[in-house]
mmCIF file of C-alpha atoms and ligand atoms in Angstrom:
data_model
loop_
_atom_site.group_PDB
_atom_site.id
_atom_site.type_symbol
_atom_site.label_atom_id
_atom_site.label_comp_id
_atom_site.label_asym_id
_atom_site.label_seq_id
_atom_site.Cartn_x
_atom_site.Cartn_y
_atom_site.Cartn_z
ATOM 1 C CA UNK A 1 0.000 0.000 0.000
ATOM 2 C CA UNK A 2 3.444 2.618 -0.362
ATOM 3 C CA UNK A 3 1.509 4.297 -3.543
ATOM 4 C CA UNK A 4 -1.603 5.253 -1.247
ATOM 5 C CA UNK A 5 0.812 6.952 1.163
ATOM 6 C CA UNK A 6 2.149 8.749 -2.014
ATOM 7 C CA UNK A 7 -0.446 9.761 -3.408
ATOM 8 C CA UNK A 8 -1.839 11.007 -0.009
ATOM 9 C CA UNK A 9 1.063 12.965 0.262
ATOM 10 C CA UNK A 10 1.081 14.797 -2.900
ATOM 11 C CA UNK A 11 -2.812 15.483 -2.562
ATOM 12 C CA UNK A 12 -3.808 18.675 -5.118
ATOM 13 C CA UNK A 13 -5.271 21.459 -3.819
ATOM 14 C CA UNK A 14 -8.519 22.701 -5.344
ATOM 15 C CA UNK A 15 -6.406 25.768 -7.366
ATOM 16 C CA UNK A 16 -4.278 22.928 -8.475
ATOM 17 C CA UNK A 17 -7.589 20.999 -10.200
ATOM 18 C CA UNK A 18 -7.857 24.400 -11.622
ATOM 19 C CA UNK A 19 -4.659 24.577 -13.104
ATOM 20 C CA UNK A 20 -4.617 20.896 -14.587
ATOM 21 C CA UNK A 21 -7.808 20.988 -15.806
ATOM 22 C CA UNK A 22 -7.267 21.444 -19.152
ATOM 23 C CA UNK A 23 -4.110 19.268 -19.213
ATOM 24 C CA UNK A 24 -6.496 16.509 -18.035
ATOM 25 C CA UNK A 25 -9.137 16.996 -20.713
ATOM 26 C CA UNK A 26 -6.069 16.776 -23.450
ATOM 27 C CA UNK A 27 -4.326 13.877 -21.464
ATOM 28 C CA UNK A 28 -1.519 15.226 -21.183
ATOM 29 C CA UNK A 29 -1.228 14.329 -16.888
ATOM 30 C CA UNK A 30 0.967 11.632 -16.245
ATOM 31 C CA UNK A 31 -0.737 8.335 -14.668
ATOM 32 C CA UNK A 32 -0.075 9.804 -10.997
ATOM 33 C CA UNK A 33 -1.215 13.266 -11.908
ATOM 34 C CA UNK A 34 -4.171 12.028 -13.181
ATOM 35 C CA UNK A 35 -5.261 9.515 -10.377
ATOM 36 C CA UNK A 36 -4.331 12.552 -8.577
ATOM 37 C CA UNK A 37 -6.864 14.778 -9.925
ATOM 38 C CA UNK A 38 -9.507 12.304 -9.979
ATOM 39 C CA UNK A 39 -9.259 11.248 -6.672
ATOM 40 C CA UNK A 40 -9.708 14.671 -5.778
ATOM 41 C CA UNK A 41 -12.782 15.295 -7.776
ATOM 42 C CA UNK A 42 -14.032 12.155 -5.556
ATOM 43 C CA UNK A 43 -13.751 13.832 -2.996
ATOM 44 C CA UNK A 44 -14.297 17.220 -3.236
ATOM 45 C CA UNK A 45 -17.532 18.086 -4.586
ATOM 46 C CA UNK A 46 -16.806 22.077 -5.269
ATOM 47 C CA UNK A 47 -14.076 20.370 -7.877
ATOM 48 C CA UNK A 48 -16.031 17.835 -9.258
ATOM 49 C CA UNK A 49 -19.032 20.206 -10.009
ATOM 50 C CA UNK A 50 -16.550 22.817 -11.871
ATOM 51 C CA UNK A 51 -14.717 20.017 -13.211
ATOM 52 C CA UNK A 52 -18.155 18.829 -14.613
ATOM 53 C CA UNK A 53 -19.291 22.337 -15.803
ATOM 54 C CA UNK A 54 -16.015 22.999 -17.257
ATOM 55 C CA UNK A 55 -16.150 19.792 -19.773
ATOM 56 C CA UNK A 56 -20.155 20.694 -20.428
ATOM 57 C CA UNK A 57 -18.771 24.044 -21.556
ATOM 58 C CA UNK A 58 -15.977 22.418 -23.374
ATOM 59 C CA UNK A 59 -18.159 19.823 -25.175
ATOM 60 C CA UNK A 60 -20.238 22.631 -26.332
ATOM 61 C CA UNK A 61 -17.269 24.372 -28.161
ATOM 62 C CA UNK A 62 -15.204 21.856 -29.572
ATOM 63 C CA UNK A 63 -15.731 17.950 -30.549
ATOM 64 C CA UNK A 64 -12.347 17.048 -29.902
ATOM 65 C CA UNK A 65 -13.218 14.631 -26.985
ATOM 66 C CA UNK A 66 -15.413 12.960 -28.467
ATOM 67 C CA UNK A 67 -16.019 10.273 -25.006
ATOM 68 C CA UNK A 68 -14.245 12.487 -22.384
ATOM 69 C CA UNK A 69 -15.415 10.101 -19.585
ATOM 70 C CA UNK A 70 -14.617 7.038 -21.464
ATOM 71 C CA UNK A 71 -10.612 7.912 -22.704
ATOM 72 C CA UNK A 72 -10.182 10.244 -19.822
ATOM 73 C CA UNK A 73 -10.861 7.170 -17.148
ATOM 74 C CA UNK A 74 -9.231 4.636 -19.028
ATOM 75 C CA UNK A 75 -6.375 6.157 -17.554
ATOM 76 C CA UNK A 76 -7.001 5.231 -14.118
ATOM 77 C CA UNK A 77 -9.272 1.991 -13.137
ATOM 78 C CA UNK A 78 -12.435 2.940 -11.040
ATOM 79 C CA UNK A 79 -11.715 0.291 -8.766
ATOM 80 C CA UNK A 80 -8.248 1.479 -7.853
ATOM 81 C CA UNK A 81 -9.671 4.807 -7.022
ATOM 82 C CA UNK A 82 -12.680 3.522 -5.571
ATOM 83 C CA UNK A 83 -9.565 1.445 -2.888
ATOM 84 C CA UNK A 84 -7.828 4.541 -2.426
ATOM 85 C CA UNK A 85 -10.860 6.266 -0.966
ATOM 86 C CA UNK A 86 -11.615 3.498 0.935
ATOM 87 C CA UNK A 87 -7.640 2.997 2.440
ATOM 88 C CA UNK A 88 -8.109 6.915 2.866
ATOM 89 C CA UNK A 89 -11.159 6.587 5.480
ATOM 90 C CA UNK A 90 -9.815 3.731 7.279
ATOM 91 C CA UNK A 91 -6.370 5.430 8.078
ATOM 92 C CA UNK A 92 -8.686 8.242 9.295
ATOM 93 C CA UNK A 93 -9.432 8.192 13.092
HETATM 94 ZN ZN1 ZN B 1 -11.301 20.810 -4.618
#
């Protein structure tokens, strides 16, 4: 479980989301990055709901993603994220 306790450690902040945003729309976030980012969209639902609004906005404009949840999380399993969370609560006391 070391890669929990790294990725814990390098959590994003919410202006961080902000800034990788469009990197992670255009996959351009490397594999930690990106389980980064999503795990913080989990979690935080401020993020998530921008995050959301942001690719609604984005799908309007351009057609360049043309399955953004589809390519953008077959980056990162559901299930690994979905552990993460839970090894997250469980170290929590
Ligand atoms: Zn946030």
């Amino acid at each position: 479980m070391k890669y929990i306790a790294k990725i814990m450690h390098a959590n994003l902040t919410c202006r961080q989301v902000e800034e990788f945003l469009m990197d992670y729309l255009e996959r351009r976030l490397g594999f930690w990055k990106t389980l980064q980012f999503r795990l913080h969209l989990l979690m935080c639902p401020d993020c998530s709901k921008y995050f959301q609004e942001y690719k609604n906005t984005i799908a309007l404009g351009k057609t360049v993603f043309e399955n953004p949840d589809d390519e953008a999380a077959g980056n990162v399993p559901d299930e690994l994220l979905e552990a993460i969370i839970r090894a997250t609560k469980s170290n929590k006391k």
